[in-house]
Coordinates of C-alpha atoms and ligand atoms in Angstrom, one line a residue:
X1 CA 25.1 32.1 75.0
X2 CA 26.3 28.9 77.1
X3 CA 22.8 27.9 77.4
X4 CA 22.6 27.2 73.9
X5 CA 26.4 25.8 73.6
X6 CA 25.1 23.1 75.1
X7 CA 23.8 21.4 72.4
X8 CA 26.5 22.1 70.7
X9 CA 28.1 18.4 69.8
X10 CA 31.7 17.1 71.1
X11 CA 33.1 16.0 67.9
X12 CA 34.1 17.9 65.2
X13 CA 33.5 19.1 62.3
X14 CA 30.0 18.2 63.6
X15 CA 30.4 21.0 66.3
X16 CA 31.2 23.8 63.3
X17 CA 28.5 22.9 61.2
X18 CA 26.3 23.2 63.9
X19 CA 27.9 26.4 64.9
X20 CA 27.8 27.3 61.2
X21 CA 24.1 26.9 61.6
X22 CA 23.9 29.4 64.3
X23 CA 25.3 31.7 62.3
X24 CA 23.6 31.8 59.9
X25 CA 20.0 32.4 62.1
X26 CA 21.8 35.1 63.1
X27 CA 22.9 36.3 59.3
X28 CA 19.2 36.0 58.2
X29 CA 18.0 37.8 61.2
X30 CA 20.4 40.7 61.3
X31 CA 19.9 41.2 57.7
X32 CA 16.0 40.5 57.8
X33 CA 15.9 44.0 60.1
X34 CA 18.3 45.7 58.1
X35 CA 16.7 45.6 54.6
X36 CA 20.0 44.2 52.8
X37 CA 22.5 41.3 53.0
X38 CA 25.3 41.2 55.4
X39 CA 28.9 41.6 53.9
X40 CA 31.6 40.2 54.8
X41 CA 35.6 40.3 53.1
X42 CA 38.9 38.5 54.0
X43 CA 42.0 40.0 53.6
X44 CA 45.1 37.6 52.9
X45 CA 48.5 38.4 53.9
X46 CA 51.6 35.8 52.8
X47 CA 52.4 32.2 51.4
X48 CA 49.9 29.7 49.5
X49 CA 49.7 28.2 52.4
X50 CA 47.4 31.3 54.2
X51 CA 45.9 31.8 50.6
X52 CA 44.2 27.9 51.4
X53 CA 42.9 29.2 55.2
X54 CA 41.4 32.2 53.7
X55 CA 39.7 30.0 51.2
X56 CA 38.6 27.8 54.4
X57 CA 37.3 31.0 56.5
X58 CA 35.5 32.2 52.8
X59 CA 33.5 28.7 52.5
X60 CA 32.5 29.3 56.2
X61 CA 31.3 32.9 55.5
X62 CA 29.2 32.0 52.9
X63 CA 28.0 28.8 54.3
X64 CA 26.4 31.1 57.2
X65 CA 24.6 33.2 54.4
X66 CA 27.3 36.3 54.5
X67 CA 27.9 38.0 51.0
X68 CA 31.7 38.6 50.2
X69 CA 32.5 42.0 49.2
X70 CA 35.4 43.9 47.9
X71 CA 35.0 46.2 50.1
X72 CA 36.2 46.5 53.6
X73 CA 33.6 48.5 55.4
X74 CA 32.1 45.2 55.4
X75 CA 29.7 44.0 58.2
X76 CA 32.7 41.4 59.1
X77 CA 36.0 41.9 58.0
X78 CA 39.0 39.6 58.5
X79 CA 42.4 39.8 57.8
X80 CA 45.0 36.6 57.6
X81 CA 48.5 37.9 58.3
X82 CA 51.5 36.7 58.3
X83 CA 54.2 37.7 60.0
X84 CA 57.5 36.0 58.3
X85 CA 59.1 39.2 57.8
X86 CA 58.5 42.6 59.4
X87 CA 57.1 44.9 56.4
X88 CA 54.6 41.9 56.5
X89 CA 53.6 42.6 59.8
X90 CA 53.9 46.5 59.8
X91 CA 51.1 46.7 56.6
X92 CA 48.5 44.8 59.1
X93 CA 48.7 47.7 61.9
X94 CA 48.6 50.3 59.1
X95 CA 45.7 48.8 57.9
X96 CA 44.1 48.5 60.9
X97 CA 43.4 51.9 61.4
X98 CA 41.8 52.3 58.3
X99 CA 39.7 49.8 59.5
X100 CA 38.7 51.6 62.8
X101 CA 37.6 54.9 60.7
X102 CA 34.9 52.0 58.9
X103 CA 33.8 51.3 61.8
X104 CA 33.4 54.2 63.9
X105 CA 30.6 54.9 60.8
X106 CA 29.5 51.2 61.1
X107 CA 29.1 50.2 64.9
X108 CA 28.1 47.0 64.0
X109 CA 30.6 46.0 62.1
X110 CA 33.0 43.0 63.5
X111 CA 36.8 43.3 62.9
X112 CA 38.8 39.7 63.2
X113 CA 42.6 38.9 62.9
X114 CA 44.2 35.0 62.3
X115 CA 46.8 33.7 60.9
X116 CA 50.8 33.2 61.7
X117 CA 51.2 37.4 63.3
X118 CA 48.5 36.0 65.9
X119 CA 50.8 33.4 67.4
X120 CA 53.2 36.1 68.0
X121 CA 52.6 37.1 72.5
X122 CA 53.8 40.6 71.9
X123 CA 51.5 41.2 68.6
X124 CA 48.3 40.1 71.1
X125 CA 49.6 42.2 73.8
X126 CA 50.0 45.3 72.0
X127 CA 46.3 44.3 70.1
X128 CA 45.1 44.3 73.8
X129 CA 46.6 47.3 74.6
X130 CA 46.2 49.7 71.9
X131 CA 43.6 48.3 69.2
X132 CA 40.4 47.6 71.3
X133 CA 38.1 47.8 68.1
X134 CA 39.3 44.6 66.9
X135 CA 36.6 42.1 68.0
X136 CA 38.5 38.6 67.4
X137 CA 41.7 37.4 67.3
X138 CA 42.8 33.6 66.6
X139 CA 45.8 32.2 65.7
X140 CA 46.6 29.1 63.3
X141 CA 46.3 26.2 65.2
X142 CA 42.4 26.6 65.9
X143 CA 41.3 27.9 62.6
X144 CA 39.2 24.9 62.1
X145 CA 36.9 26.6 65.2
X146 CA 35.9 29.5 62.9
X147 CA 32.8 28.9 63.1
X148 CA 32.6 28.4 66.9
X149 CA 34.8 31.4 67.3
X150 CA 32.4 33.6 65.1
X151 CA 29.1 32.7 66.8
X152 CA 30.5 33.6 70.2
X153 CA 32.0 37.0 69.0
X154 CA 28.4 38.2 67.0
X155 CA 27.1 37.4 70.5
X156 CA 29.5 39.6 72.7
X157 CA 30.9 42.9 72.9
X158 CA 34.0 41.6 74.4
X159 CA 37.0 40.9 72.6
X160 CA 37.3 37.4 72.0
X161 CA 41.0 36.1 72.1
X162 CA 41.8 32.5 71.6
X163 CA 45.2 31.0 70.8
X164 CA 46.4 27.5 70.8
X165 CA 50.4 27.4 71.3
X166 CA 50.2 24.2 69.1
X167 CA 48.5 21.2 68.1
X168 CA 48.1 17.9 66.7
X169 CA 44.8 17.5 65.6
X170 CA 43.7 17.8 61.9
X171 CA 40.1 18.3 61.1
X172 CA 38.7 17.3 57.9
X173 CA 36.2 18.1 55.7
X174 CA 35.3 21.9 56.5
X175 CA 34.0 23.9 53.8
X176 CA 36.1 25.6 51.7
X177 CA 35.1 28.5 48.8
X178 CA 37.6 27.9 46.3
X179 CA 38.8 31.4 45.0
X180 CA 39.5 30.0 41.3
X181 CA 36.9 27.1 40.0
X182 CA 39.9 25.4 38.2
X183 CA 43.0 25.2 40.4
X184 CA 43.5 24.7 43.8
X185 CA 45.5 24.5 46.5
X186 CA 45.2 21.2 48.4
X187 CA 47.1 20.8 52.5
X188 CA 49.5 17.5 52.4
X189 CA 50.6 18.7 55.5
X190 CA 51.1 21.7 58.2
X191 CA 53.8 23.1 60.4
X192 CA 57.9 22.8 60.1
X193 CA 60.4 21.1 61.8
X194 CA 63.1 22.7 60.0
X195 CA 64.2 25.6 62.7
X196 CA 66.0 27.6 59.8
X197 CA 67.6 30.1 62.1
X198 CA 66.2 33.0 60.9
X199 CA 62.5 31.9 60.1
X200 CA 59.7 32.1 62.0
X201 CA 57.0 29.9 60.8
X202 CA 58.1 26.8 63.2
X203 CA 57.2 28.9 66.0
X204 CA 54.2 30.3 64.4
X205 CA 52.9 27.0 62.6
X206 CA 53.8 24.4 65.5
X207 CA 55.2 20.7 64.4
X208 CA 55.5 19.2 61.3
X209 CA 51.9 16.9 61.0
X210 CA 50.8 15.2 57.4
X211 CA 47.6 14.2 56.4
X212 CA 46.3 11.0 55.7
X213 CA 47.3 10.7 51.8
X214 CA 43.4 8.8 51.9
X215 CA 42.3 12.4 53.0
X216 CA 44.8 14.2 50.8
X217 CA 43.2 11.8 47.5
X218 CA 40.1 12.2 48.3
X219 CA 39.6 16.0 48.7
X220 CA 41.9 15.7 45.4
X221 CA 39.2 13.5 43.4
X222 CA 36.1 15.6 44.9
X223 CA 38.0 18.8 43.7
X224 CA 38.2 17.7 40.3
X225 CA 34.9 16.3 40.3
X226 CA 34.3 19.6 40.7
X227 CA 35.7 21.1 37.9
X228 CA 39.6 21.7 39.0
X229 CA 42.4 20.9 36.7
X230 CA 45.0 21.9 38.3
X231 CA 46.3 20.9 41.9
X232 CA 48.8 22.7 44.4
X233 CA 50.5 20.6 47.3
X234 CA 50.9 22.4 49.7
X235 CA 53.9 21.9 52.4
X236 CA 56.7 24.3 54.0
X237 CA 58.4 21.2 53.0
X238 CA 56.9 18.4 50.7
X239 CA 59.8 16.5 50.8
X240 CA 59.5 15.8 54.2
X241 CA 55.8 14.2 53.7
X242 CA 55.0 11.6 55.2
X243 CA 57.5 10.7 57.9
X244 CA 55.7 10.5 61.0
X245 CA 52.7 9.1 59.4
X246 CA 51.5 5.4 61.2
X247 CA 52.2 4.1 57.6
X248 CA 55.2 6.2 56.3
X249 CA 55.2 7.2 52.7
X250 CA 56.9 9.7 50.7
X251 CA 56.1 12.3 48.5
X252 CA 57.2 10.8 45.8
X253 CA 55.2 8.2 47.0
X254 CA 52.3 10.5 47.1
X255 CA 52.2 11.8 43.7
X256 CA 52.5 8.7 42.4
X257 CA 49.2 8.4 43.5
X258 CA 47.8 11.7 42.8
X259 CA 48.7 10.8 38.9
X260 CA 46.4 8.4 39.1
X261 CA 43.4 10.4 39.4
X262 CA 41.5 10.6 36.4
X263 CA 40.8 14.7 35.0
X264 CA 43.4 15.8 37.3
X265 CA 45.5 17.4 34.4
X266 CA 48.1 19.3 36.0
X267 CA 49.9 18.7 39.8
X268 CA 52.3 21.2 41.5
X269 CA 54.0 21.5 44.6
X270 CA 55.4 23.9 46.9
X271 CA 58.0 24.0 48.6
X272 CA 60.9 21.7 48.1
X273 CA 64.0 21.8 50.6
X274 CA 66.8 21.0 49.1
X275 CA 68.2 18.9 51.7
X276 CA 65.3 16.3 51.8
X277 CA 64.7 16.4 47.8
X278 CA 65.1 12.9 46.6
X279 CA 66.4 11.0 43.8
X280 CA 62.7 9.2 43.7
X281 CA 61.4 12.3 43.8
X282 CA 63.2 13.6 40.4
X283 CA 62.6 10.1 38.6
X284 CA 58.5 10.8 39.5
X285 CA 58.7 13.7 38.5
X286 CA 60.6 13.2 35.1
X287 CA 58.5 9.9 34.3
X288 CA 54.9 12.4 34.8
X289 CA 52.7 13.7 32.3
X290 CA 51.0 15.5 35.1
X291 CA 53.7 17.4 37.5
X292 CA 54.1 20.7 36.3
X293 CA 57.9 21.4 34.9
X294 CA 58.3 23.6 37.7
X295 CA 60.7 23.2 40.9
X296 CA 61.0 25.9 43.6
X297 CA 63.9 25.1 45.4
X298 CA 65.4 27.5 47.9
X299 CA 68.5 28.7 48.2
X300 CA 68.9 31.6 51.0
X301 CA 72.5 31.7 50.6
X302 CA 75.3 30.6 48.6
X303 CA 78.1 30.1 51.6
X304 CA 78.2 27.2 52.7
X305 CA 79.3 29.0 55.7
X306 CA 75.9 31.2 56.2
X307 CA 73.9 28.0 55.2
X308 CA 75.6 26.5 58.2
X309 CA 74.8 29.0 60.4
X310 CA 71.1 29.0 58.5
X311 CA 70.8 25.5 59.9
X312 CA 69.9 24.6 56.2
X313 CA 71.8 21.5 56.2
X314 CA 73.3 21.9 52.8
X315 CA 76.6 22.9 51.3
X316 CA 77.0 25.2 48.1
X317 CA 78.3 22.2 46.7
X318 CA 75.5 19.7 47.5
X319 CA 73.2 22.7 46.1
X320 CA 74.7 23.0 42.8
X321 CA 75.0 19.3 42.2
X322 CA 71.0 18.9 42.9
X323 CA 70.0 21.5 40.6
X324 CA 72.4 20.3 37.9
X325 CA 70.6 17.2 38.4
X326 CA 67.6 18.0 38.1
X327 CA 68.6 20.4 34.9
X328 CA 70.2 17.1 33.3
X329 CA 67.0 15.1 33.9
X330 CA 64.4 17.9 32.8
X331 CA 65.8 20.3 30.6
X332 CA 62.5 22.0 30.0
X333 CA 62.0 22.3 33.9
X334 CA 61.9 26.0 35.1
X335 CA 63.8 26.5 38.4
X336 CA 63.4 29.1 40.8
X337 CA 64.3 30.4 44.4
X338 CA 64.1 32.2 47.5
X339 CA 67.0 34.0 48.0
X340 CA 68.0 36.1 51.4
X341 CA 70.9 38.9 51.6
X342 CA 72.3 40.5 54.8
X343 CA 71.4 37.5 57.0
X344 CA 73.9 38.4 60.1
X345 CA 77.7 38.1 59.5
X346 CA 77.2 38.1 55.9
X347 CA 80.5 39.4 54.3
X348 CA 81.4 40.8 51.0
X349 CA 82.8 37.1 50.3
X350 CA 79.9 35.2 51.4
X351 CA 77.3 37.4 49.3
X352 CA 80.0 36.8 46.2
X353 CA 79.0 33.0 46.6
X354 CA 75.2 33.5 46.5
X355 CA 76.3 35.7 43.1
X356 CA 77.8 32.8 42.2
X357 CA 74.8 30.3 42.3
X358 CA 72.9 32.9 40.7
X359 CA 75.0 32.5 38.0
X360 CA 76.1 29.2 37.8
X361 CA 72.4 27.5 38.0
X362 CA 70.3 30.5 36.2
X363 CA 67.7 30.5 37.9
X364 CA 64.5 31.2 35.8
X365 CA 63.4 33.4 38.1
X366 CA 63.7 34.4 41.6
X367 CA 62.4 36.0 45.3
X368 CA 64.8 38.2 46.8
X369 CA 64.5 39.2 50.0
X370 CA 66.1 41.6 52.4
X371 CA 66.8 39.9 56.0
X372 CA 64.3 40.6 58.6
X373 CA 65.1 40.2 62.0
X374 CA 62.5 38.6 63.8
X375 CA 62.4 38.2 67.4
X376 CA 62.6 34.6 69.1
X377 CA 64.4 33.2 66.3
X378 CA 68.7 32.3 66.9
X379 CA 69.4 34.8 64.3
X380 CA 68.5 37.4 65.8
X381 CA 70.3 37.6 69.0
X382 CA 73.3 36.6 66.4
X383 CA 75.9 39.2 66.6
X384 CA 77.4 41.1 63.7
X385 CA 73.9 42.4 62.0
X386 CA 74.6 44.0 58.8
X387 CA 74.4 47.5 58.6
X388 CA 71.5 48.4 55.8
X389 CA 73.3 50.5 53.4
X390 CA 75.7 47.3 52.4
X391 CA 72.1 45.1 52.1
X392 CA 70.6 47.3 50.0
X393 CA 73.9 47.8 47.8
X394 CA 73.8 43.8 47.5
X395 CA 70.4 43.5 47.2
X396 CA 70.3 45.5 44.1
X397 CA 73.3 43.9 42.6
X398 CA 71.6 40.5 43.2
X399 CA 68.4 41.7 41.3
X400 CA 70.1 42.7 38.8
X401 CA 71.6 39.7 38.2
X402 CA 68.3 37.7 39.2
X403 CA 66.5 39.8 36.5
X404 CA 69.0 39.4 33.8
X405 CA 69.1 35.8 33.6
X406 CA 65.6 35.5 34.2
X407 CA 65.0 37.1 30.9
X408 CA 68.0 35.3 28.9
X409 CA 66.3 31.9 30.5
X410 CA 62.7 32.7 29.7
X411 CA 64.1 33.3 25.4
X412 CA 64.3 29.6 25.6
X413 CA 60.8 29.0 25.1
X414 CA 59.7 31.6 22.8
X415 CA 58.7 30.5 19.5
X416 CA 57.8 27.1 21.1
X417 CA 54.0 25.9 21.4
X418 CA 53.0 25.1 24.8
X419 CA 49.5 23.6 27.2
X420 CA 48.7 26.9 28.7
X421 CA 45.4 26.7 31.7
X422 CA 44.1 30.0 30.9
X423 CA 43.5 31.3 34.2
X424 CA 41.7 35.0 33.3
X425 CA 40.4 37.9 31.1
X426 CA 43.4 40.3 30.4
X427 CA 43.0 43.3 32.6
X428 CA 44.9 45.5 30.3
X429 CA 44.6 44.2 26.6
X430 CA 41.0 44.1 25.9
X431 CA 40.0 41.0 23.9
X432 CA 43.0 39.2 25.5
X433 CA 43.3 36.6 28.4
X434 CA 46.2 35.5 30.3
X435 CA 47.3 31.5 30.7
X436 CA 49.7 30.0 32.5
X437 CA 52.8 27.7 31.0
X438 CA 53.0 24.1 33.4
X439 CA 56.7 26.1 33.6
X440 CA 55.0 28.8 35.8
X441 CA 55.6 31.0 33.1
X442 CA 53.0 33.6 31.8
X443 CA 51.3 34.0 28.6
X444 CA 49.0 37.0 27.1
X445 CA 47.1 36.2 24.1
X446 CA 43.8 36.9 22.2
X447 CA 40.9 35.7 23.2
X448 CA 37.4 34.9 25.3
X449 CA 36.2 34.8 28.9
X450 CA 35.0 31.6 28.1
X451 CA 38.1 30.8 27.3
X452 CA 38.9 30.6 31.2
X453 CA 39.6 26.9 33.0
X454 CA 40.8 25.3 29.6
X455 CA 44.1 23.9 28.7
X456 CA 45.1 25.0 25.2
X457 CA 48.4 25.2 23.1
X458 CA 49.5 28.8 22.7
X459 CA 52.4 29.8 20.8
X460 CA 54.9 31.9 22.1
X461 CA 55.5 34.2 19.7
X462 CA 57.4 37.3 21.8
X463 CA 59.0 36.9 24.8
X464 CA 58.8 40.3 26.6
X465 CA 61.2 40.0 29.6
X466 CA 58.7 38.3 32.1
X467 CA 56.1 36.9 30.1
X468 CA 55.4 36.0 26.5
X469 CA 52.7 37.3 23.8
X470 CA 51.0 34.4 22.0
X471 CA 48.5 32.9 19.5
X472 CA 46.5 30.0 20.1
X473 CA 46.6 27.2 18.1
X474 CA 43.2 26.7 17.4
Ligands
SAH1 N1 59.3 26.7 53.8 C1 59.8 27.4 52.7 C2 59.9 28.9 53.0 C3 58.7 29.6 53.6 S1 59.0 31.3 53.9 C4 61.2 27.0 52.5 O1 62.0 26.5 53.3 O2 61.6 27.2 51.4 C5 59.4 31.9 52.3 C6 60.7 32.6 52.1 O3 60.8 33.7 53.0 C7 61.9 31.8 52.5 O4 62.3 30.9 51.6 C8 63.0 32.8 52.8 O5 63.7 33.1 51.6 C9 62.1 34.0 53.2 N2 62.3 34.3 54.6 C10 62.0 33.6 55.7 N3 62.3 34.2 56.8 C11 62.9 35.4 56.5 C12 63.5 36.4 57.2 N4 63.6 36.4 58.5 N5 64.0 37.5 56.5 C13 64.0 37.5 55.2 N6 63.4 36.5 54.4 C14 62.9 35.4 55.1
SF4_2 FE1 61.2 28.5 57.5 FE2 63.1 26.8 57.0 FE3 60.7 25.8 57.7 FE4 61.0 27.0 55.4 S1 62.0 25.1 56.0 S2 59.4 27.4 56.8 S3 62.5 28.6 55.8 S4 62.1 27.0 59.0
F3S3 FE1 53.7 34.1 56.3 FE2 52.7 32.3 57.9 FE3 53.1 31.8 55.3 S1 54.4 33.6 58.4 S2 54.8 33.0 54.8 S3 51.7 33.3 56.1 S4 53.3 30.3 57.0

C-alpha cells in the first residue's frame, strides 16, 4: 500500500485524482470477479451546507466507477451527520445498527462516517469502543482527502480514523455529482466565528475562511454552463463574506457580481445573521432581477436578554427595525426564521418576547426548535436548564402561532401569477409537478416531466395552508 503511495503526487487536487484513479482499478477489478457493479449510497444528515459535501463525496463515487443505489446494503455506504442538536446525532447510532445486520450478510461491504458528529472526541471514542464494523471515519476539515481516505480503507481491514482539528486550506476543483441538474448549491465560504453560546458548528466546522469570489464565479459560470438556473450561496453567515480575504469584499459585493453571469436566472443565499446584514446588502438585493425574494434571517429569541446571553449581538429592538426594513423595501420578500425555545434561564417573560416577534414581523414561515444541550458549548454548563414539560408547553404555543401566520402570510399571493423553477413530477397527484416560487414558496400544478428545470409563470389559484394549487400560463 505505501509502496504505491509513493507516486502519489504532493499537490492537491492532483493527489485525489490520482487516488481517484486507484479506485477505480480496484472498482473494475472487484466488480470484474463479482459478475455485477459495485454500489455504493450516501446518507445526508443536516444543513445545505452537508447536502454540498455529500454532492462532493457522490462526484468522487462515481468518478471511481461505483453505481449509487438507494439502497443501503450497498458495497460502500456512507453517512454525513451532523451533530447540531442531539436527536440529530441519536438517528446516526440507531442507524448504525441496521447497518451492521447488512453487513454481517455482506462481508465486504465498507461502512464510512464524516461530517460535523465526527469532529466530536467522545462520538470517535465511543465509535472505537463499541461500533468496530464501521470501516472509516473522517471529519470535515479533510473531506477533500476522500479519495485518499477511500483507497487506503478498500486496502485494509483496519479501521481507518482521520480527523483534522481544523484548517485553513481550501481545495478547488474536486468533482462534484450535482443531485438536481438545475440548482445548486455553490460554498462562498466554510466555518463560523460566531460562538453563539449554544451552537456547535464553530467547534465542529473550525474558522471562518471564504473563497476566492474568482473561484466562487467561476464554479458559478461552469455550473450554468451546465445547465443550472438556479444558485445557493452557501455560508453559516454570508454576511460576513469576505472579511479576511487579501482583497476584502462583501457580499453584497459578491452578488453584484454573480448577477452578472449570463443564464444564471435565479441566486439565493443562506444564512443571513442579523447582526452583519447590511444596508448595501438590502439595496442589492432590492435593485436584482436575479436574488430570490427570500431572506432567512434568524431569530433564536426574542429577549434581548437571552440574545445577550446567546452572544447574538442583537437587541429585540435592532431585530424588529431590520426586518421592518427589509419589509418596507421588498414587500413581496418572504421572511422566515430559526427560532429556539427553552435555551437555559428562559422565563415565562422572555418566551412572551419571542411570541412577540412572531407576531409583530409574521414571519412567512418558520423552524422551531427545542434547545439541545450540547456538550463544550457555554450554554451548557449554564445554570438554570429548563425543565421539559414548560419547553414543550411553549414550544407548542409558538407553533401554533408560527403556523397561523404562516398561512394568513402565504393568502397574500394566491390568485397572483408567479416564475415558478419546476423542480419535479408530483409524487402524489399523477399528471402534476411541483415548482418552486423565487419566495421559497411551493406550487402543485398540472403537468409533464419534461416540464422539470424550466422557469414558468403559474398561477396561484388556491392557497392550501403551505403551498398553493396552480395553472400554468401557457
Ligand atoms: N448559521 C446559522 C445557523 C446554523 S444551525 C445561523 O446563525 O443562522 C441552524 C439552526 O439550528 C440555528 O439557527 C438554530 O436555530 C438551531 N440550533 C443551533 N444550535 C442549537 C441547539 N443547541 N439547540 C437547538 N437548536 C439549535
Ligand atoms: Fe451557530 Fe451562531 Fe455560527 Fe450560526 S452563527 S452557525 S448559530 S454559532
Ligand atoms: Fe449540522 Fe454541521 Fe450543518 S452540525 S447543521 S451539518 S454545519
Amino acid at each position: 500500500m505505501i509502496d504505491r503511495k509513493e507516486n502519489a503526487p504532493a499537490a492537491e487536487p492532483e493527489r485525489q485524482y490520482y487516488f481517484i484513479e486507484k479506485v477505480k482499478e480496484y472498482v473494475q477489478r472487484e466488480s470484474g470477479r463479482l459478475g455485477r457493479p459495485l454500489t455504493a449510497n450516501i446518507t445526508t444528515f443536516g444543513c445545505q451546507m452537508n447536502a454540498r459535501d455529500s454532492e462532493k463525496l457522490s462526484g468522487i463515487l462515481r468518478e471511481a466507477g461505483y453505481e449509487e443505489t438507494g439502497r443501503e446494503d450497498a458495497d460502500f455506504v456512507i453517512y454525513n451527520t451532523c451533530t447540531v442538536r442531539e436527536n440529530a446525532n441519536l438517528r446516526v447510532y440507531g442507524r448504525l445498527g441496521v447497518l451492521h445486520g447488512y453487513k454481517r450478510k455482506n462481508p465486504h461491504m465498507k461502512i464510512a462516517l464524516c461530517g460535523c458528529m465526527m469532529q466530536e472526541a467522545t462520538v470517535v471514542d465511543k465509535l472505537q469502543k463499541s461500533y468496530r464494523f464501521v470501516d472509516l471515519i473522517f471529519g470535515t476539515h479533510n473531506i477533500f482527502k476522500f479519495a485518499e481516505l477511500l483507497y487506503t480503507t478498500l486496502m485494509s481491514d483496519r479501521m481507518i480514523i482521520d480527523i483534522w482539528k481544523d484548517t485553513d486550506q481550501i481545495v478547488e476543483d474536486l468533482p462534484v455529482e450535482r443531485k438536481y441538474p438545475f440548482k445548486s448549491g455553490v460554498n462562498i465560504m466554510f466555518g463560523c466565528n460566531n460562538f453563539c453560546s449554544y451552537c456547535i458548528v464553530p467547534y465542529v466546522r473550525g474558522r471562518e475562511r471564504s473563497r476566492d469570489p474568482k473561484d466562487i464565479l467561476r464554479e458559478m459560470e461552469s455550473l450554468v454552463a451546465d445547465g443550472v438556473k438556479e444558485i445557493m450561496l452557501l455560508g453559516q453567515n454570508v454576511n460576513s463574506y469576505g472579511k479576511n480575504l487579501e482583497e476584502p469584499m462583501t457580499f453584497a459585493q459578491l452578488l453584484a457580481e454573480a448577477e452578472k453571469i449570463e443564464g444564471l436566472e435565479r441566486i439565493r443565499f443562506m444564512t443571513s445573521h442579523p447582526k452583519d446584514l447590511s444596508d448595501e446588502l438590502i439595496e442589492v438585493m432590492a435593485r436584482s432581477k436575479k436574488i430570490c425574494r427570500h431572506l432567512h434571517l434568524p431569530l433564536q429569541s426574542g429577549s434581548s436578554r437571552i440574545l445577550k446571553v446567546m452572544n447574538r449581538h442583537y437587541t429585540k429592538e435592532q431585530y424588529l427595525e431590520l426586518a421592518e426594513k427589509i419589509r418596507k423595501a421588498m414587500p413581496d420578500l418572504a421572511l422566515t426564521t430559526d427560532i429556539i425555545v427553552g435555551f437555559p434561564g428562559e422565563t415565562e417573560e422572555d418566551f412572551l418576547e419571542t411570541l412577540d416577534v412572531v407576531r409583530q414581523v409574521r414571519y412567512d414561515s418558520a423552524f422551531t426548535f427545542i434547545y439541545s444541550k450540547r456538550t463544550g458549548t457555554p450554554a451548557a454548563v449554564m445554570e438554570d436548564q429548563i425543565p421539559e414539560d414548560v419547553v414543550k408547553d411553549r414550544f407548542d404555543r409558538l407553533l401554533k402561532e408560527v403556523q397561523e401566520i404562516s398561512k394568513e402570510m402565504a393568502l397574500r399571493f394566491a390568485g397572483t401569477v408567479q416564475t415558478v423553477l419546476v423542480e419535479e413530477k408530483n409524487s402524489q397527484m399523477e399528471g402534476y409537478v411541483t415548482g418552486r416560487l423565487g419566495n421559497n414558496h411551493v406550487v402543485h400544478f398540472p403537468g409533464g416531466e419534461e416540464l422539470i428545470g424550466q422557469l414558468l409563470k403559474v398561477r396561484l389559484d388556491e392557497c392550501r395552508g403551505f403551498y398553493y394549487m396552480g395553472t400554468a400560463e401557457e
